Tab-separated table of C-alpha atoms and ligand atoms in Angstrom:
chain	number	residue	atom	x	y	z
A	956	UNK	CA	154.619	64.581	82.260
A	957	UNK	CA	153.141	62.078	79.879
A	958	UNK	CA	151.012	63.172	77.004
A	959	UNK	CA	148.168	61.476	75.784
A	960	UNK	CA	145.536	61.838	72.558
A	961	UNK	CA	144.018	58.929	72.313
A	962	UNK	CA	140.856	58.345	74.913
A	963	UNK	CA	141.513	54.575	75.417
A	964	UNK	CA	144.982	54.619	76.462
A	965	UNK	CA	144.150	57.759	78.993
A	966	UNK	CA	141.697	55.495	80.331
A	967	UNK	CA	144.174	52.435	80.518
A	968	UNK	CA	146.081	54.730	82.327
A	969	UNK	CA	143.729	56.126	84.523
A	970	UNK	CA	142.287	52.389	85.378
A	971	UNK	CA	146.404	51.180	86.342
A	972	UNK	CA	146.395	54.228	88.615
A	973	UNK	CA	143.497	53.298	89.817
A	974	UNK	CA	144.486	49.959	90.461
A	975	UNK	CA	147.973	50.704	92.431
A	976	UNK	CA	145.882	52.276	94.932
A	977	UNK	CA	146.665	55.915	94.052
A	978	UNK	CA	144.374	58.701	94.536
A	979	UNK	CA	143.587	60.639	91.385
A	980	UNK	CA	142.218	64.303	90.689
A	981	UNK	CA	141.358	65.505	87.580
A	982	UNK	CA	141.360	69.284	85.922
A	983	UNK	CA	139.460	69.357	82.826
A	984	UNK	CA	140.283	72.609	80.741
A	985	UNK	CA	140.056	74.034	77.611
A	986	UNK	CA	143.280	75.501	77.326
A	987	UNK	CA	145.570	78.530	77.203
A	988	UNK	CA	146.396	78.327	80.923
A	989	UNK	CA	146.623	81.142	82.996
A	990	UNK	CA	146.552	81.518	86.557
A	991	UNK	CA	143.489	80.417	87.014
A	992	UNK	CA	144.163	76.924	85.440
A	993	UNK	CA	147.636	76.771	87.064
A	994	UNK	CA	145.935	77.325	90.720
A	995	UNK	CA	143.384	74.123	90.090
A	996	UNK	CA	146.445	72.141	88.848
A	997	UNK	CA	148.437	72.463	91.888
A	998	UNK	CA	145.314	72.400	94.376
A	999	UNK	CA	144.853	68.831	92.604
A	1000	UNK	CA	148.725	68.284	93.069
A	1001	UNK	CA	148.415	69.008	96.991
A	1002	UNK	CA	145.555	66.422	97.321
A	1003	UNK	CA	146.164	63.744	95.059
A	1004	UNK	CA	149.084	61.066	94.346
A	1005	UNK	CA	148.386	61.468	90.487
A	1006	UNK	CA	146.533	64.731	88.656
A	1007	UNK	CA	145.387	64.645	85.136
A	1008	UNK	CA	144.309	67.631	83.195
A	1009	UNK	CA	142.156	67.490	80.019
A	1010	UNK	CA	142.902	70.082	77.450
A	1011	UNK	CA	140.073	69.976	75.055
A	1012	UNK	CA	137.838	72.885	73.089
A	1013	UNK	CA	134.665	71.094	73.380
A	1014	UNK	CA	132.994	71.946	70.226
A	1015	UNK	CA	129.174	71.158	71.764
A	1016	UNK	CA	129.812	73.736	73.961
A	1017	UNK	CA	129.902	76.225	71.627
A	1018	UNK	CA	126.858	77.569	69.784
A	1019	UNK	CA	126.679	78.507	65.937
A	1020	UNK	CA	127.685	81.640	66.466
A	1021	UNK	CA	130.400	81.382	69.206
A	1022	UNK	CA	133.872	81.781	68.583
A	1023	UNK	CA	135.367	78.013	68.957
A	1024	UNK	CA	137.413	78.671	65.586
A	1025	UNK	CA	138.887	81.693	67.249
A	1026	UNK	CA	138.884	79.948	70.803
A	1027	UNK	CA	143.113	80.988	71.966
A	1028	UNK	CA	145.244	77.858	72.164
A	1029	UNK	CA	149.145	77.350	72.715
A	1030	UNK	CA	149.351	73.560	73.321
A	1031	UNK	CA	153.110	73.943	74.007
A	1032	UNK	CA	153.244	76.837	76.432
A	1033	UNK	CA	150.334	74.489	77.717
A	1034	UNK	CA	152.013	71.807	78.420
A	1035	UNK	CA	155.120	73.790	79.903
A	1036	UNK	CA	152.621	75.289	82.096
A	1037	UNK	CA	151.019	71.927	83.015
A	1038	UNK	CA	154.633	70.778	83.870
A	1039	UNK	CA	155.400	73.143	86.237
A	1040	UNK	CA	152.336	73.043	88.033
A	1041	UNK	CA	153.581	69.013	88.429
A	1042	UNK	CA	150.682	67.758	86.538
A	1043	UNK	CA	151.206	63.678	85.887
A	1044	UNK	CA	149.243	63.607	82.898
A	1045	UNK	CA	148.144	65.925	79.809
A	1046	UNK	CA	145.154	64.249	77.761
A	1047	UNK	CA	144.742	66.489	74.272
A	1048	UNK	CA	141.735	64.407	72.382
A	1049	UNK	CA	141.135	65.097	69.194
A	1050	UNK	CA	137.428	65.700	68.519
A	1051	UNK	CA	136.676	62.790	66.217
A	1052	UNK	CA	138.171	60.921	69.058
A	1053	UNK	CA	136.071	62.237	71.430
A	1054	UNK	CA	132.342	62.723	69.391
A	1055	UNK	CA	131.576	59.659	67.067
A	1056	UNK	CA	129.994	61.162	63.529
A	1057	UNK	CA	126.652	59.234	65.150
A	1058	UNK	CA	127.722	60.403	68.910
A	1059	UNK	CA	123.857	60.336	69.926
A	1060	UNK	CA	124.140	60.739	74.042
A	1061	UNK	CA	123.677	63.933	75.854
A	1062	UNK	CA	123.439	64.777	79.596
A	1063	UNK	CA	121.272	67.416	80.804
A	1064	UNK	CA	120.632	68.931	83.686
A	1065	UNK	CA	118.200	71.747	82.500
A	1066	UNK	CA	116.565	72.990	85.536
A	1067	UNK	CA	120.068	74.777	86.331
A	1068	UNK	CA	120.854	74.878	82.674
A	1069	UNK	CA	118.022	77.670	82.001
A	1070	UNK	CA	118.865	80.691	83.467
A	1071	UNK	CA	121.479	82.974	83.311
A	1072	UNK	CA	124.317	82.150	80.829
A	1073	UNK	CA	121.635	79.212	79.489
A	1074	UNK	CA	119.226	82.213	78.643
A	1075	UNK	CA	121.803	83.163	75.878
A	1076	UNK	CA	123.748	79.985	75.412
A	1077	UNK	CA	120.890	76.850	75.031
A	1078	UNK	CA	123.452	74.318	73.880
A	1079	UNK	CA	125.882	75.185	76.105
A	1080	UNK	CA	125.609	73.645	79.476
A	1081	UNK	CA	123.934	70.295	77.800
A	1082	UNK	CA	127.621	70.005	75.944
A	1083	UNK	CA	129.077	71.244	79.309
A	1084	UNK	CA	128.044	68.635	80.980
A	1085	UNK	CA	127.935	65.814	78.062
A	1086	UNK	CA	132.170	66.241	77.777
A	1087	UNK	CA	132.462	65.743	81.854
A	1088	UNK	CA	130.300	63.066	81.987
A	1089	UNK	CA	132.841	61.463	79.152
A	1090	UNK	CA	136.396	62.741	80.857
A	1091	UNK	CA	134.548	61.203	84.151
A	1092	UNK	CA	134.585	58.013	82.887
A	1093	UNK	CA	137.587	58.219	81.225
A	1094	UNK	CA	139.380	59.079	83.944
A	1095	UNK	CA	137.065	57.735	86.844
A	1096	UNK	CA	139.302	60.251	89.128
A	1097	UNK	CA	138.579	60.295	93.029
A	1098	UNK	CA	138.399	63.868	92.583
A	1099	UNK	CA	137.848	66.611	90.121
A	1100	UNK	CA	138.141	70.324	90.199
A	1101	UNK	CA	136.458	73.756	88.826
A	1102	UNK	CA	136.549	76.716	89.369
A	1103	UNK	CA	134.289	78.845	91.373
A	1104	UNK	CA	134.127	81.523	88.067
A	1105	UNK	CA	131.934	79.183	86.124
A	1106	UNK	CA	129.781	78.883	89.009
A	1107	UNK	CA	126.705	78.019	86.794
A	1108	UNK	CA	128.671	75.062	85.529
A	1109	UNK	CA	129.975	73.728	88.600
A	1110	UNK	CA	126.282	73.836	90.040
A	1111	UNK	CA	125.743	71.654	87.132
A	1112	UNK	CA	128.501	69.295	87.690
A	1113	UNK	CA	127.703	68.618	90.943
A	1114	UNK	CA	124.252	67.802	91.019
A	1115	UNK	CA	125.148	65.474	87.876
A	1116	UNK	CA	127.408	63.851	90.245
A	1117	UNK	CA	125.198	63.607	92.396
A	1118	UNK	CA	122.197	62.396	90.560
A	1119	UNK	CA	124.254	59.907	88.852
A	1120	UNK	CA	126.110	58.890	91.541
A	1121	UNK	CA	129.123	59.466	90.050
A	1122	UNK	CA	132.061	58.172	92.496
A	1123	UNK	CA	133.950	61.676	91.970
A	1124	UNK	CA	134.731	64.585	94.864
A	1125	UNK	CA	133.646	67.612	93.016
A	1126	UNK	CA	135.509	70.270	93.934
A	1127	UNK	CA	135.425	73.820	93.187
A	1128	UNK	CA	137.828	76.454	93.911
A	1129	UNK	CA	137.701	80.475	94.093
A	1130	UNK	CA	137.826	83.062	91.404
A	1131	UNK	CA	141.512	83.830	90.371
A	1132	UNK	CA	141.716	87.576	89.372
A	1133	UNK	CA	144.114	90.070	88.208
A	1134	UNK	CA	145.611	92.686	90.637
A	1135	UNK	CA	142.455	94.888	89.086
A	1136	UNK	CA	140.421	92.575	90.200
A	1137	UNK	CA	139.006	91.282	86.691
A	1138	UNK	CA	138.796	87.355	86.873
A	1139	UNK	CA	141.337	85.658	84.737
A	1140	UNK	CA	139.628	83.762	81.636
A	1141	UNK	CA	141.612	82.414	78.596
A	1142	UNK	CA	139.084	85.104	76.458
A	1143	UNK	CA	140.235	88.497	77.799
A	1144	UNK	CA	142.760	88.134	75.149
A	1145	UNK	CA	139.528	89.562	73.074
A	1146	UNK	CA	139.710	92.810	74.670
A	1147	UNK	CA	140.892	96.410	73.418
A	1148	UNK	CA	142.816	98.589	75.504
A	1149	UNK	CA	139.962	100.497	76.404
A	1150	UNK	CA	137.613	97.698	77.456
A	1151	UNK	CA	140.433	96.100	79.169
A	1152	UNK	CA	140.464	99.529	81.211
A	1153	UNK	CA	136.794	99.337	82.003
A	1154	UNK	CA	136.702	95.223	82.724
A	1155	UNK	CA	137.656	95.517	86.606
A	1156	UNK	CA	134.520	97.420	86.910
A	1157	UNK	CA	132.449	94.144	86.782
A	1158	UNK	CA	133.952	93.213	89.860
A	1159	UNK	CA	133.925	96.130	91.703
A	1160	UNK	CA	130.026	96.495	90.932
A	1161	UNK	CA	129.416	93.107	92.467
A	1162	UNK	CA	131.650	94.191	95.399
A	1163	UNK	CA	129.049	97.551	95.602
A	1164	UNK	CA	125.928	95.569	95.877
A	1165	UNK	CA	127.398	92.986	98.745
A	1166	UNK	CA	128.380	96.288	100.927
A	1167	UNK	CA	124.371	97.469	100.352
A	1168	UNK	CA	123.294	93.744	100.970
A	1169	UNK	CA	125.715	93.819	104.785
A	1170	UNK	CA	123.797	96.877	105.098
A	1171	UNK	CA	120.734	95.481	104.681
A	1172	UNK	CA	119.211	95.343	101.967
A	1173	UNK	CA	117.751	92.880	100.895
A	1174	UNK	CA	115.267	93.562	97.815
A	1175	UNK	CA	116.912	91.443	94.841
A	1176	UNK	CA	115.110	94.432	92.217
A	1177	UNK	CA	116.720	96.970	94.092
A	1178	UNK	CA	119.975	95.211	94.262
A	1179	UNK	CA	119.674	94.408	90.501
A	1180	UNK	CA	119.319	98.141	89.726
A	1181	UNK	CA	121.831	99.575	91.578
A	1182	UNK	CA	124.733	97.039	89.589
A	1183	UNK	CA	123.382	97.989	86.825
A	1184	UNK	CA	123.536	101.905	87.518
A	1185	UNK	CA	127.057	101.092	88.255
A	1186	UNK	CA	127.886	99.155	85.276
A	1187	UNK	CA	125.882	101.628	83.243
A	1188	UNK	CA	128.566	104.518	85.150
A	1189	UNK	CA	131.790	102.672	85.347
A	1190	UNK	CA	131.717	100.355	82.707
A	1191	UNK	CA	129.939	102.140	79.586
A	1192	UNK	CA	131.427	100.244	76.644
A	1193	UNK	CA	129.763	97.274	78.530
A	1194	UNK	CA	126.082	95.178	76.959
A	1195	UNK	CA	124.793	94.087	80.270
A	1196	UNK	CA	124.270	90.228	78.629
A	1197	UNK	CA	122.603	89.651	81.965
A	1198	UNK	CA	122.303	90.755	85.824
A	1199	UNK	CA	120.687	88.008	87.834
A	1200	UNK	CA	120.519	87.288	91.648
A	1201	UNK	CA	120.123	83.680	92.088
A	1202	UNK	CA	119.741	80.052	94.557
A	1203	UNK	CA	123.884	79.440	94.515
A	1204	UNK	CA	122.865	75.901	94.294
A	1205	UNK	CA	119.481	75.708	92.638
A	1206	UNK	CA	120.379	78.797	90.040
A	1207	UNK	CA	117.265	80.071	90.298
A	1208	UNK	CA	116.729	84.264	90.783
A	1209	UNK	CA	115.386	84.909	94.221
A	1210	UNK	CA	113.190	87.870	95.027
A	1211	UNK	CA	114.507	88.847	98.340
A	1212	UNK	CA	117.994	87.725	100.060
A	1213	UNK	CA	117.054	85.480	102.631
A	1214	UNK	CA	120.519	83.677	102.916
A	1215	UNK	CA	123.710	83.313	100.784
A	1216	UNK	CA	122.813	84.329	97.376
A	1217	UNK	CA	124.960	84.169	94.377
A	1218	UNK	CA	125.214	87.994	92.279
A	1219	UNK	CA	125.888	86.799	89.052
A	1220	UNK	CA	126.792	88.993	85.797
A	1221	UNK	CA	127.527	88.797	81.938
A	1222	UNK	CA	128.810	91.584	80.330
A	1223	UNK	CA	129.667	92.269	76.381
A	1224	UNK	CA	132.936	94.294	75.909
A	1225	UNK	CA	133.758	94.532	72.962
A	1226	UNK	CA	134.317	91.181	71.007
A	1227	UNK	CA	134.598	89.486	75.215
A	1228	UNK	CA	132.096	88.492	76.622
A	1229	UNK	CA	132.783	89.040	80.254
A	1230	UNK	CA	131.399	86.428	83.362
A	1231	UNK	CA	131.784	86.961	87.175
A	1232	UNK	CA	130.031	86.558	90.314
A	1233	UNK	CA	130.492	86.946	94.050
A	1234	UNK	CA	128.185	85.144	96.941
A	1235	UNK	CA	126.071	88.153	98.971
A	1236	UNK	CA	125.658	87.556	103.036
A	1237	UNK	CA	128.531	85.106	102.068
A	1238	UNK	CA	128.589	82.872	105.760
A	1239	UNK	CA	131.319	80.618	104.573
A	1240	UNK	CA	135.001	80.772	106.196
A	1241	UNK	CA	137.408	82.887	103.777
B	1491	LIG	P1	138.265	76.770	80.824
B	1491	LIG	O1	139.588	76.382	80.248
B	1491	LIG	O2	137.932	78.214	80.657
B	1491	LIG	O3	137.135	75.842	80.407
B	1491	LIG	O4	138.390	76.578	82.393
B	1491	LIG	C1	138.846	75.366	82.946
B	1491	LIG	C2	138.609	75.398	84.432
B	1491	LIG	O5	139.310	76.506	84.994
B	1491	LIG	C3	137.131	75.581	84.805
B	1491	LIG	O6	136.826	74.777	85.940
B	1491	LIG	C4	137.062	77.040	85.129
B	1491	LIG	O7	136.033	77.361	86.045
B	1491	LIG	C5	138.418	77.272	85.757
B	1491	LIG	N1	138.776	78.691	85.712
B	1491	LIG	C6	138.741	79.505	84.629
B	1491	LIG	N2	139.080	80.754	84.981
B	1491	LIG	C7	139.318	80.732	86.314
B	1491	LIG	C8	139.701	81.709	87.274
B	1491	LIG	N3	139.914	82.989	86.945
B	1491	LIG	N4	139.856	81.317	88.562
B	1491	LIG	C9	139.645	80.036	88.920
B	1491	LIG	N5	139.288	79.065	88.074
B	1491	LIG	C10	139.124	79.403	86.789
C-alpha cells in the first residue's frame, strides 16, 4: 500500500491511474477504522481496479466547541487496517496542505444542510462537503463511497454530485453495528460503561417505531413521541439532541408517512454524542 501526504502527488497518482484505464473508488475517512470503515474499503476493493482512502480530521467540520483536538487517531493501526482491507492507496494530508491560510472557497448545499444534525452543527455540513468537493478532485475517482450512518451527509454528497456534475458514482452503503446493535463510529470510544450499556437502545427505539409504522401508523407526531417515550425509558442517561422524521432525500421532516421516510436520531451520552437512523415502510430489497 503506498502512502501519500502531499495533495499533488495523490493527484499525480490518481490522474496515471486514471490514464491506464483503471477504474478507481475512493473512501474518504477520518480515521480510527473500525468495521465500519473496513466494510467501505473492501466494497470499493470488489468494484474497483484501484481504491484510495483519505484519512483526514477535517478541521471545518468541526465547530468551536467540538472535540477535533480529542478526535481518536492511530495512523499505524490505520494503515494496517487499510492494508488488509487491500486498499492501493492511503492519502494522510496535513491540514496546511489541504486549507491555504487564505483558503476562501466553500460548498454548500444548505437546503439539506439545515435540519437535523445542521440544527446543532451550522458549520458542519458546509466543511462536510467543502473537503469532498477537494478529495473529488484530487482523486477524480469513478466512484466513491459512504456510509449509510451519516445519512444526512451522503444526501449532501450526492446532490453536490449531482448539481455539479461531478463525474463520480456516489455510493453509499448500510449501517455497520455491533452485535447490540449500536452503529459502529470511531467516537463511542467516549462512552462510560454505563452509557455504553444504554447505547443499543437508540437502535432498538428506531426498530419500535418502524413495527408501529408496518402497523400503520402513520402520524410523524405520534411516531416522534413514542421514540422518545422509549428513549426517555430505555435510554435515561441519554439528551435527546434531536428526533426528526424526514424526506430521505430532501431531509426535510414530513408530517405524515406517505412513503419511505428516514427516522433519524441524535442522542447525548455522556461526553458521545450518539447518531443513527433506519428508513420506515423501507420498499428497497435487503
Ligand atoms: P468517519 O471516519 O466517521 O468520517 O467515517 C468515514 C466513512 O465511514 C463515512 O462515509 C461514514 O458514513 C462511514 N461510516 C462510519 N461509521 C459507519 C458504520 N457504522 N457503518 C457504515 N459506514 C460507516
Amino acid at each position: 500500500m503506498l502512502r501519500i501526504t502531499d495533495p499533488k502527488s495523490f493527484q499525480t497518482q490518481a490522474m496515471a491511474d486514471r490514464a491506464a484505464g483503471l477504474t478507481t473508488a475512493l473512501v474518504p475517512t477520518m480515521g480510527f477504522f473500525h468495521a465500519g470503515h473496513l466494510s467501505l474499503m473492501r466494497w470499493a476493493r470488489e468494484h474497483a481496479d484501484r481504491v484510495y482512502v483519505s484519512l483526514f480530521v477535517n478541521p471545518t467540520q468541526f465547530g468551536a466547541n467540538e472535540d477535533l483536538d480529542a478526535y481518536p487517531a492511530d495512523l499505524e493501526r490505520d494503515a494496517k487496517l487499510a492494508a488488509g482491507a487491500g486498499v492501493d492507496m492511503l492519502f494522510t494530508p496535513q491540514r496546511d496542505d489541504v486549507y491555504a491560510p487564505d483558503h476562501a472557497t466553500w460548498v454548500e448545499v444548505p437546503e439539506l444542510g439545515q435540519n437535523l444534525c445542521g440544527l446543532t452543527r451550522p458549520v458542519h455540513f458546509r466543511g462536510v462537503a467543502t473537503i469532498v468537493s477537494i478529495l473529488l478532485n484530487l482523486a477524480q475517482p469513478s466512484m466513491a463511497v459512504f456510509g449509510q450512518k451519516d445519512w444526512q451527509q451522503l444526501a449532501i454528497i450526492r446532490r453536490m454530485a449531482r448539481d455539479l456534475f461531478i463525474p463520480t458514482r456516489i455510493v453509499g452503503r448500510p449501517i455497520v453495528r455491533e452485535a447490540d446493535g449500536l452503529a459502529m463510529s470511531s467516537r463511542n470510544v467516549y462512552l462510560g460503561e454505563a452509557e455504553r450499556a444504554q447505547a443499543p437502545g437508540l437502535q432498538q427505539g428506531l426498530k419500535h417505531i418502524a413495527a408501529l409504522a408496518d402497523a400503520g401508523e402513520r402520524d410523524a407526531a405520534t411516531l416522534k413521541q413514542a421514540l422518545a417515550d422509549f428513549y426517555a425509558e430505555h435510554v435515561p442517561g441519554g439528551e435527546v439532541d434531536y428526533i426528526e422524521l424526514v424526506d430521505p432525500d430532501a431531509i426535510v421532516p414530513v408530517d405524515a408517512l406517505t412513503g419511505p421516510t428516514l427516522a433519524a436520531v441524535a442522542v447525548r451520552l455522556g461526553k458521545a454524542r450518539l447518531i443513527d437512523n433506519l428508513v420506515l415502510l423501507d420498499d428497497s430489497e435487503g
